[in-house]
Amino acid sequence: MNKPSILALAALTLLALASCTDTTKTADGGAGKGGAQNADSHVVATAFAAGDSSADSFVALASSETGLEFDNNVSNPQVLLDQIAAQAGLASGDFDNDGDLDIYVAGIEQPNRLYRNEGGFRFEDVTAAAGADIALEGEFCAGAMFVDVDGDGNLDLYVFTRGSFNRLYIGDGSGGFTDETEARGAGVGNTCVTVAALDIEGDGDLDLYVANNRMGRESMASQMDSDIQGSFRIDQNTGRYIMTGAAAEFYYFDELNKARVKPDDDQLLINDGSGHFDNGIADAGMDHIGWTLMALAGDYNEDGHTDLYLAGDMETPDYYYINNGHGFFTDQSRTMLRRTPYFSMGADHGDLDGDGLLDIFVGDMAAADYKDGKIQSGDMYQYRQELINFMPQQNMRNCLFLNRGFGWMSEVAELAGVKASEWTWSCRIADLNCSSTPELFATNGYTMRFSVDVDAMNEAAALSAAGATDEELEQHALSFGTLPRQDVLFTADTPLHYKKPADNWGIVGESISCGTSIQDYDGDGDLDIITNRTNDKLGVWRNDKQCGNRLTIDLRQPGSNWQAVGAKLKAYAGTKVIASEVTLARGYSSAESARVHIGTGEHTSLTRLEIIWPDGKLQVERDLPCGSHYVISRRDDLEDWTPPAQQGIYTREDFAWQRKEADTLAQEFDEEPLLPWQRSTLGGGLGVADFDLDGRMDIYFAGAAGQTGRLYMGAEGGFAASSLMEGSIPAEVEEMGVLCFDANGDDRPDMLVTAGGNEAGGDTTLYRNWLVLNTEEGMQSGWISTSEVSSGSACSADIDHDGDLDVFIAGRLKPHRYLSPVPSELLVNEGNLNFVDGAASLPEGGISGCISDACFADVDNDGWQDLLTCDEYGPVRLYRNVDGRLQAGIDIAPHGIWTSLTVADTDNDGDLDIVAGNQGLNTKYKADNEHAMTLFAGEFNGDGRRQLVEAKQKGEQEFLPGRGRSCSGYAMPQTVAERFPKWHDFANASFNEIYGDPQEIQEHYYANELSSMLLVNDGKGGFTAQQLPLAAQYSIAFGCSAGDFDNDGDIDLLQADNYYATQPETGRWNAGYGQLLDGNGSGGFSSVEPGRSGIYIFTDGRGVQAFDSNGDGLLELVLSVAYASPVVLRRNPQEQSGTGLAVNLVGKDGNRWAVGSRATLELDNGSVLLREQQAGSGYLSSSLAPLHFGIPAGSKPVKLTVRWADGTEASVSEFDGSGKVTVLQY
């Protein structure tokens, strides 16, 4: 083994671091021996052994109790110093066909061991009796797998090694093995970490994906500069550096043209059906470079073909290979994942939320403790370009991928509370208490504490600069000792609400644990845990918890893959669905048996079990009682399983134009180094109106700085690009909000386009807002006022009942002064395009802040249009309109990172409720009433420069610094870097010691609610807040449209989400797809998953508007999108529950589109539906489309009552069945 360079090691490794009642025991305690055979020979059940749950805990068992006398001692310092050499896994499987699960343990410097399960948690070491040298003494072994490669019905043993080649031992079914590595072409590897078994091409046998790494990586990194001299060329077309010559075998250039050490190539061993292999990776589409530490096989997109998730360490990303059929794969990580861990370690899959889909949990090395996190966080600026440019983006924490349908994932580790589990190796998903909601388990620890201590590595750098030898540097690193950690357990009473249980359920004590096996080793039906620990004995825990009901299953089928590896199971217990897949490689360097465990909680049986065999045949078993182990054999004459159809509720069409955001990252973070997220990409509204008066709705999409917006005219079959707006607004303007309204009373819709962002620099005239008049001669534009505030939302209403429309323009931000409040303006329309300052109609002192959205609506039902606003780091606020004057604001929701406001009668009670978009619950930020998300601003560094300081509130006036020593030190060298030169000092310092007394800091902002909310109106303008469904919290919300999308009489919602431009170290907020929420008419909503809705908008959604563009009675949904093309979503006609009614309100001159009027529709079933015509709602957007009512099937409209904006009324009681009604104001 090559000696590692300690400085290279530092640079490479540290960036951031039974049923509850007893069952009858069988004669031998085994789960699969003997057993009572049912009348149906295809289902054989054996009752579980009696279990002891008196401890209600896991109980550690000593080696003297179990016979597992194995101590994985490592003494070679070169092994300890290597990043991956000092960890090993284990394998479980029934190699002797007696029904009990046996264990093979991989040794690092110790010989491997094979243990036979004798029942009752007793094992016998049978290594010497195996007949082949399966101990491999003198080899560095990583792990192993029991898998039948030759299809003879007996498990074979595949052992993966580092520094040598893998071994294949063919089993005889009675405990004997023969080494046939060379004869069968299985001796690949060299630095193999893990192997996945799967049927790549669907031919009925098991192939092997061999994941490799490289030994001696650190020493290679230290000599790389000299090794690559003269060994590269530059591609003249792309500018990419390409390694050449002998160096290309060991090094490569990444996409940033940085030279990197190259890992060993992975191999894909294709089985010829007899257990002989050839490497077929070149023909499988898997041409990648990856420091692979885990290969996880599963059918994630539900098409019947097994896919591969490859967890990659360090600078190489994870790969998400979707099997296209016939063994060819396509990496979809950039689109279907979008972010992954930076230091991916182990991985596992399981159904975490009970939707019948496989989710994925991938471990990293993030510290859970505040101080450890600060001590271990490295130099973030050194790796900023990787964090910005690598796709998918890599995050320095665990990732939990929630399958939203057809393999499209939302990463939700932050929301689920599982982002940090220390220096994690093996990640496992297992139902440890048999509740039907699985737990997450992570092994922990590392052999080199030095690698997680920035101060230690800085000392090593100083020693090296002073001339220390390699040996002295090695001794320095070893002197810090090891980093033992307790294994981490997360449990959830309800899906995705994970927490660490008290006393870790008895799994206590610090160690360096790596590979894990979680199986029922004592035959009582619950899951026990065995871990392979470095410099320690095996960790063995018997499950003595008070568990729910459960059963275990072995599948059997004819042919080579007789264990049905790759088969999918869906178990139904009551209303619960529990999905599993027969998977061998799980965790890290480990493999499990093909046995499936199912916990059912309070349910005593499975009402239905669906088995989808690897060849796509469907078998259904019914009424399987819990409390037994089942062997289920394949039946004859099975029907084909039909993969779910990818026909969603909506079909998507993209516009040709794209909003192209300028790259302002360097500028923004130079101006404000500790900016939480960028401010230049908030824009992108849209406006909907019939500009050419042809009866079809047209759309204007706001343009980003450097481009003009784009107008699309409604046309037969869709929309056509128009040149009418060309030259109306300078391209330099960052267009934000689009307000469609009649500004001059000529009965033609005009447009107000607000100017914002922070790209304008010193030319503040670029922040003036533009009024575009729609005249018979064309579009004529000019400034509506001389205000030079960077604006956002705009909305319009006749606030003074004088017959014309007034305008409110929300001040959004002050460029490069984050959260500094800016004024908003009210422009009162005096007629003849005379908009005057409406300060007299505002509360004393005006309205200011960082207002992210605003809209007018009559929320207290008094006939006057009230104003609603929401702030970033502020409240949702109501300004009541009393006789044409807006009163002082009333906070109707707590301080949040509010983004948008949409009003609708969601509970059909005759008043307008408010949907308020927020940051969501899936970021690093957490907040509640006692622990506010906090930001201070002021001068901290003695240089007169305003700085931002994020903080976590601990008590009433007690805070913890939010950012680490690295970022804070760069931003404030005098305050942080010079006063706290060591990371330990910074971690141990209080907030007051670093930044001073919080009460004396000039600016203090806070948020104590981050959920997107529904504010339910009591009819008088009082509101009760309720959280929107959990799926609406997966990402930050922007625009939201409310409408009866399925024509069932109830309001539904579409939420646009995602934000790309966060601080690089935090990771992007991009777990959303555009969330459809189905309303129940009582103020409740249920989330519709993308796999059902057909909505997969994984870029940054902004504005949303719903309108019927083609007269089919269904609302189309149009979204503006940052960095991409706008989207129109059309609902499939069969996906509706009634018919649509379009109500066209024609108001008097000055307010032709009757803005501020409301329509109430009575149905013959007693329902009363309310709509209000608004100008400006749903984040930077507006629509003057006709009002839409859904009429449920079997119902008819009876009466339509209109209350016009001036308070007068009209009604209609005759409907001609055309689906359209026009009401004129006289």
XYZ file of C-alpha atoms in Angstrom, residues 92 156 191 221 337 369 390 411 433 467 515 564 606 630 685 758 762 783 836 871 911 988 1075 1081 1174:
25
model
C -26.154 -12.746 5.386
C -22.417 -19.087 -3.743
C -10.311 -1.907 -5.063
C -2.808 13.305 -5.201
C -32.422 13.798 -8.560
C -23.859 18.363 17.066
C -21.292 20.377 -10.546
C -34.773 15.201 -1.821
C -40.519 -1.848 15.614
C 10.056 20.968 6.550
C -21.074 -2.769 7.373
C -36.453 -13.936 -7.216
C -52.199 -8.906 5.107
C -43.747 -17.683 4.648
C -44.152 37.241 -13.656
C -30.338 44.388 -8.324
C -25.767 52.750 -10.233
C -42.709 55.431 -16.881
C -50.925 60.743 -8.347
C -42.865 40.236 3.637
C -65.710 34.657 2.079
C -16.748 27.140 21.640
C -47.412 20.942 -6.564
C -64.511 22.176 -0.490
C -58.849 40.582 -9.329
